[in-house]
Tab-separated table of C-alpha atoms in Angstrom:
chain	number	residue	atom	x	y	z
Q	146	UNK	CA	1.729	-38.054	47.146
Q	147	UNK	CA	1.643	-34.558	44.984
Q	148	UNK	CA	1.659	-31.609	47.123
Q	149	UNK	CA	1.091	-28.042	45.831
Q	150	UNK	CA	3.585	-25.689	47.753
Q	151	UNK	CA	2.189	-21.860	47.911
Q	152	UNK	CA	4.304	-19.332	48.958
Q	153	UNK	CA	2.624	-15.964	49.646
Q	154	UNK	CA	5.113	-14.046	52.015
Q	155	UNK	CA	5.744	-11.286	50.076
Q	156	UNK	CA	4.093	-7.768	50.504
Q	157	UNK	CA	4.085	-6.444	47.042
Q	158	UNK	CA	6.309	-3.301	47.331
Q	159	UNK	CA	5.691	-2.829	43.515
Q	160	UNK	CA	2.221	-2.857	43.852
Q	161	UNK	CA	0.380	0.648	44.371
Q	162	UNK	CA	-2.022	-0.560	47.526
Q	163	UNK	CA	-0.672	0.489	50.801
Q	164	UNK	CA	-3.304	-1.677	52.762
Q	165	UNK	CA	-3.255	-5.084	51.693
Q	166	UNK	CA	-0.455	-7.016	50.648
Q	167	UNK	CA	-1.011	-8.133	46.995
Q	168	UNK	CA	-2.061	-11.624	47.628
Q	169	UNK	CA	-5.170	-10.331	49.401
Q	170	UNK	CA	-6.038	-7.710	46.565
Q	171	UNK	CA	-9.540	-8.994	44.880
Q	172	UNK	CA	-10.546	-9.842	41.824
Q	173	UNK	CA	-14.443	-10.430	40.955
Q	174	UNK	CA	-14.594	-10.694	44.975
Q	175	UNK	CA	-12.478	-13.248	45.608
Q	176	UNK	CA	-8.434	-12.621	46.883
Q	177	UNK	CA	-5.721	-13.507	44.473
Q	178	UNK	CA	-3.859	-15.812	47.368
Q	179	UNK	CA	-7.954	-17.904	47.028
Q	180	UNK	CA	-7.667	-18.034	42.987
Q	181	UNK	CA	-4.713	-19.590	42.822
Q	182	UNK	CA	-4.722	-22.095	45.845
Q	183	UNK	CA	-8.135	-23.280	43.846
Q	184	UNK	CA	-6.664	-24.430	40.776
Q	185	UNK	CA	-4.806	-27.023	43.479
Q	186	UNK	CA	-7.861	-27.621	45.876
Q	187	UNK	CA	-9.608	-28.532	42.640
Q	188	UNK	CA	-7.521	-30.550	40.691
Q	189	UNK	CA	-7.735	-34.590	41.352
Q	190	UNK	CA	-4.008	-35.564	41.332
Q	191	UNK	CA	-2.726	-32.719	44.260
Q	192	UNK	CA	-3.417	-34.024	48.062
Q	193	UNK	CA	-2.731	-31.405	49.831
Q	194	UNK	CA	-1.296	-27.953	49.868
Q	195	UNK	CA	1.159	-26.173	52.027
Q	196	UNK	CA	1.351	-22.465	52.074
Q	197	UNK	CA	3.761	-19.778	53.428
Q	198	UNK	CA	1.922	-16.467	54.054
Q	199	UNK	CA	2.970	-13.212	56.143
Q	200	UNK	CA	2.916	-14.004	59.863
Q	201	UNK	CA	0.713	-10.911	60.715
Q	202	UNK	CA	-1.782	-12.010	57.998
Q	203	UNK	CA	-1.603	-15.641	59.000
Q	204	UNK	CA	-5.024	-15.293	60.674
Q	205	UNK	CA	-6.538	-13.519	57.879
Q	206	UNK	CA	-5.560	-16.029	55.621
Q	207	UNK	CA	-6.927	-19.121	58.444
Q	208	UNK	CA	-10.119	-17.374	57.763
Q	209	UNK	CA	-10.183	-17.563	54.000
Q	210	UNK	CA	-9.175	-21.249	54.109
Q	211	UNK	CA	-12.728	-21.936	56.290
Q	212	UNK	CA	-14.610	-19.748	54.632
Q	213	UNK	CA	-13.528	-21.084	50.589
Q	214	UNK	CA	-13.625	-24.558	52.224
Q	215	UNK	CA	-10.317	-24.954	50.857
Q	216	UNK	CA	-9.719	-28.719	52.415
Q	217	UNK	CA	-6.887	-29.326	51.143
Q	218	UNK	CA	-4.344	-26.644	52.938
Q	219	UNK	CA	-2.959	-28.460	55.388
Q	220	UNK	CA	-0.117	-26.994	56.202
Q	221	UNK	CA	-0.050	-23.050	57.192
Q	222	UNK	CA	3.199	-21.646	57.745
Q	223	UNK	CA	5.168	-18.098	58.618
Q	224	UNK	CA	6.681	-17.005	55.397
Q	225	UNK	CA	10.654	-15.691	55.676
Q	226	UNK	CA	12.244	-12.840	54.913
Q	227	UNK	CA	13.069	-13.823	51.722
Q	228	UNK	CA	11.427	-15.855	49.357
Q	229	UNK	CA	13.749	-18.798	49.505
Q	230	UNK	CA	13.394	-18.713	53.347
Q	231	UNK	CA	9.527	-18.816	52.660
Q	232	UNK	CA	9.581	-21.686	50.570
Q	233	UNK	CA	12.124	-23.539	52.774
Q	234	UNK	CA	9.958	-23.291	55.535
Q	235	UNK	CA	7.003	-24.879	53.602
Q	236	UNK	CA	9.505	-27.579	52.259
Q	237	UNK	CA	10.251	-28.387	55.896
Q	238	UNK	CA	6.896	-28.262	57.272
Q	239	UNK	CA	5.803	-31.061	54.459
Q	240	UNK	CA	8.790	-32.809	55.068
Q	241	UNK	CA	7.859	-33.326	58.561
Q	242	UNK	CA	5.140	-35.327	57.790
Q	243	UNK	CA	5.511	-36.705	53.915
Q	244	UNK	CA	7.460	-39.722	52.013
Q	245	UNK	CA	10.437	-37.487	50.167
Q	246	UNK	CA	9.300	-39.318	47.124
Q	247	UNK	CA	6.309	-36.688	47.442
Q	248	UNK	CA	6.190	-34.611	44.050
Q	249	UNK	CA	6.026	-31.027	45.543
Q	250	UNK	CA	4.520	-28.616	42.534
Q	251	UNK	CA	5.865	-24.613	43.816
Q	252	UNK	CA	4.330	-22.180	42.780
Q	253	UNK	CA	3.259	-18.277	43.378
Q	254	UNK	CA	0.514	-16.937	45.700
Q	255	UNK	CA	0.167	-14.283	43.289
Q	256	UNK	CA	0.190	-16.456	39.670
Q	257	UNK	CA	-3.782	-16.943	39.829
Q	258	UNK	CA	-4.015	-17.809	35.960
Q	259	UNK	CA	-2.373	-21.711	36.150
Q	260	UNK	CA	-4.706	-24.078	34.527
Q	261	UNK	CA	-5.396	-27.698	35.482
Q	262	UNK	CA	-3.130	-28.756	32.917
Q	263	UNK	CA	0.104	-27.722	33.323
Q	264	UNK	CA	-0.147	-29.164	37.028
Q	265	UNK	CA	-0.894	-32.455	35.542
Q	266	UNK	CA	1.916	-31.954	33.479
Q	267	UNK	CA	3.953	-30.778	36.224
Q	268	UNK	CA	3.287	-33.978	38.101
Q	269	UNK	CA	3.785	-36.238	34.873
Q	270	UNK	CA	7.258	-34.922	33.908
Q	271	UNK	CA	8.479	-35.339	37.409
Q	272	UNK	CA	7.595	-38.644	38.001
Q	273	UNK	CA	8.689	-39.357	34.096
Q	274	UNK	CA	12.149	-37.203	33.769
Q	275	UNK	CA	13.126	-34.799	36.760
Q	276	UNK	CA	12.486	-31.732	37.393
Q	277	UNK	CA	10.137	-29.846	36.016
Q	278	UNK	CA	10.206	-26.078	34.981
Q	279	UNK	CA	7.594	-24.640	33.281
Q	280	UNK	CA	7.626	-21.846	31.395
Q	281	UNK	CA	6.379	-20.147	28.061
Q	282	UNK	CA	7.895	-19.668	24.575
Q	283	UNK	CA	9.949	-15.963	24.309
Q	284	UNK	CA	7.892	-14.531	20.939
Q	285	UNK	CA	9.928	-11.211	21.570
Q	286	UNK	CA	13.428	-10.491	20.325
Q	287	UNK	CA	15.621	-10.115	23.424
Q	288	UNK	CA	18.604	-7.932	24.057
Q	289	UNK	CA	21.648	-8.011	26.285
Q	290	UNK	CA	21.752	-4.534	28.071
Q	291	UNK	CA	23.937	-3.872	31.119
Q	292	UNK	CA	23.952	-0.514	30.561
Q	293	UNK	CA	22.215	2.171	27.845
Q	294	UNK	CA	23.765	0.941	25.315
Q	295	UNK	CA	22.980	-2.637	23.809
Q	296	UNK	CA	25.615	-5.462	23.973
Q	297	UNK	CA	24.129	-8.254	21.871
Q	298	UNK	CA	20.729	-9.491	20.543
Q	299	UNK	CA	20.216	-12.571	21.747
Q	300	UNK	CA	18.402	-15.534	19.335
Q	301	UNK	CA	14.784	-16.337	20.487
Q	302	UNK	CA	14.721	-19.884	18.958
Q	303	UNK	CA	15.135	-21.272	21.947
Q	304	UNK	CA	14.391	-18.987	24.732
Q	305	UNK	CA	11.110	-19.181	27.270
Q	306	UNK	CA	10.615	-17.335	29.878
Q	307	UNK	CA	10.951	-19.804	33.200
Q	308	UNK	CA	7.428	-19.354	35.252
Q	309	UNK	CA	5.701	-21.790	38.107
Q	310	UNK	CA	5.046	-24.441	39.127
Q	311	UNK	CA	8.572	-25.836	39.471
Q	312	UNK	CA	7.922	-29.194	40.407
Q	313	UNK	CA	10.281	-31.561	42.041
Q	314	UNK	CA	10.705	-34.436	44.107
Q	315	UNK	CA	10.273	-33.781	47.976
Q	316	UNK	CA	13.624	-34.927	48.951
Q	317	UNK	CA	15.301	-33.013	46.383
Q	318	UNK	CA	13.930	-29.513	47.473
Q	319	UNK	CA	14.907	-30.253	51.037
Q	320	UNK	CA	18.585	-31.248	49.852
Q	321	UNK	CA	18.818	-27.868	47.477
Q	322	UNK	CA	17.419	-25.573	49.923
Q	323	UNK	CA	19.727	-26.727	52.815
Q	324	UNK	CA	22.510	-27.092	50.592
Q	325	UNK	CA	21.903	-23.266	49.651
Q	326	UNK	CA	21.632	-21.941	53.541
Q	327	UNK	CA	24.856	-24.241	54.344
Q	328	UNK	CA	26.790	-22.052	51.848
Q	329	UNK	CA	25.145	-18.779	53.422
Q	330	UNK	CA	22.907	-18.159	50.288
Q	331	UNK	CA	18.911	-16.579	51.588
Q	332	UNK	CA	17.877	-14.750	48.670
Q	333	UNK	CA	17.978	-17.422	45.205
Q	334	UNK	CA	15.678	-16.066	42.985
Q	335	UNK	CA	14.002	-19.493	42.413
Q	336	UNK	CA	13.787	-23.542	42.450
Q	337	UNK	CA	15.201	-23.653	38.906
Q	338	UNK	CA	18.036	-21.457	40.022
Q	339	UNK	CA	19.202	-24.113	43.066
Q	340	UNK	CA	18.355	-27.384	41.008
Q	341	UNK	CA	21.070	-26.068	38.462
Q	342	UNK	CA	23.181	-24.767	40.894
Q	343	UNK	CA	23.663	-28.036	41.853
Q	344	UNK	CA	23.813	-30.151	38.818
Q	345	UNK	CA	20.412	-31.277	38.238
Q	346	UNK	CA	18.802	-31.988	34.666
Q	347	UNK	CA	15.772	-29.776	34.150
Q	348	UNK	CA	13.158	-30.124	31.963
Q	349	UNK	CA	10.288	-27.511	30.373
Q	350	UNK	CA	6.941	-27.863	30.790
Q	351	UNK	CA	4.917	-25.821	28.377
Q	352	UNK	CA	3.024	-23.328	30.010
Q	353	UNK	CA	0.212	-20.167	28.528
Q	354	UNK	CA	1.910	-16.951	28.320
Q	355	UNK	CA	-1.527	-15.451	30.862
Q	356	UNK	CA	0.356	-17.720	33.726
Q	357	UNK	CA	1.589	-14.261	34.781
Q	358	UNK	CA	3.146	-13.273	37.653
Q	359	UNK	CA	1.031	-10.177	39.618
Q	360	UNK	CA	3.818	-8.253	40.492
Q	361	UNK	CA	3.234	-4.446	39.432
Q	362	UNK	CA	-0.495	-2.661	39.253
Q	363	UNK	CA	-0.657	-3.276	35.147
Q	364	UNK	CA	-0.273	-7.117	35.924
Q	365	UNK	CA	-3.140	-6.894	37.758
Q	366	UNK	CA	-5.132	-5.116	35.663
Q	367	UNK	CA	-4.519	-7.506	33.126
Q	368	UNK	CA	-5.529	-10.436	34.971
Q	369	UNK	CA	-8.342	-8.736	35.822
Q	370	UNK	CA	-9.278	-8.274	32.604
Q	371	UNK	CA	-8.790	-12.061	32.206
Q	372	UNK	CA	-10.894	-13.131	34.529
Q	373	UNK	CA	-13.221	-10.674	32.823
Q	374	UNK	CA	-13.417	-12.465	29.728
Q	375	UNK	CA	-13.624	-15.792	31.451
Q	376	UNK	CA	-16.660	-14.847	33.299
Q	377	UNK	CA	-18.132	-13.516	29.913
Q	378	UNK	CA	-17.438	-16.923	28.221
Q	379	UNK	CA	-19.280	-18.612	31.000
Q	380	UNK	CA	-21.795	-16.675	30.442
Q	381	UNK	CA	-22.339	-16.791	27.302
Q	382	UNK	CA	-21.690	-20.628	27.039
């Protein structure tokens, strides 16, 4: 079973609406939290999704699910204060009711630009290697900065820039995550970070370098812009 895990619990502090939380923000009518959980609803290989939203927007959200006839979401659950808590609520939730040989893709309510692709490549390298991050090649030189000043420039060869999904067997999330809380750590940054934390392999799954993240008002813009172009090619196709 391949489950797509969407954690949306955030509210977007860096983000300059003060009405809805970023995940509900629209692009060509339609909320980010909707673009992205369709990439999973449509795509033949995930069986069902589980997401984590903002318990005061849980009912909003209910509402989208019936009216985008997304089928798929079957589990709905009160995000955390933290991201980690989010997604270790959704990890539990599946658990309750899924084989831990489940591959669990997670990924970001807000990363609507995922393609078909890299899930089924998500899904391949899991069941294949491990672990799977993926994550797009650094074309930028990159500096080591604590402070003003520059401490070392750092060789791009063989740096990418980690993104989502990060894909992993079901009964390996559940061990990292409660592992994690055990030791008294709430606020990991992400599923890559646990999984080498404690001593997992990792592999890289190619990724586009649009599989953004919308975190500030630009990145919005620009996926706006993306879905702009999209809609132009359709047309014009």
């Amino acid at each position: 079973m391949n489950i797509g895990l969407i954690f949306a619990g955030g509210i977007g502090s860096r983000m300059t609406s003060a009405t809805l939380p970023k995940q509900f923000l629209e692009v060509h009518g339609t909320p980010l939290i909707v673009h992205t959980i369709q990439h999973f609803q449509d795509h033949p290989q995930i069986d069902r999704i589980a997401v984590s939203i903002l318990p005061e927007w849980r009912d909003r959200f209910a509402r989208l699910v019936a009216r985008y006839e997304l089928t798929k979401v079957n589990w709905i659950v009160d995000g955390g204060a933290t991201g980690q808590e989010s997604r270790h609520r959704a990890l539990r939730a599946v658990a309750n009711e899924c084989p831990g040989d489940s591959v669990v893709l997670i990924h970001d309510g807000v990363r609507p630009l995922i393609n078909a692709e890299v899930i089924s490549d998500n899904i391949a390298t899991v069941l294949e290697l491990g672990p799977a991050i993926t994550s797009s090649k650094c074309n930028e030189t990159v500096v080591s900065s604590p402070g003003q000043e520059i401490e070392d420039v750092l060789p791009r060869d063989f740096l990418h820039f980690a993104q989502a999904p990060q894909s992993l067997r079901l009964d390996t999330a559940i061990d990292i995550y409660d592992r994690a809380v055990a030791e008294g750590e709430n606020d990991s940054i992400d599923t890559s970070t646990l999984l080498r934390r404690y001593g997992h392999k990792l592999f890289r799954v190619d990724g586009p370098r649009s599989n953004i993240k919308i975190t500030t008002a630009e990145d919005y813009y620009i996926c706006r812009a993306f879905f702009d172009v999209l809609e132009r090619n359709q047309i014009g196709g």
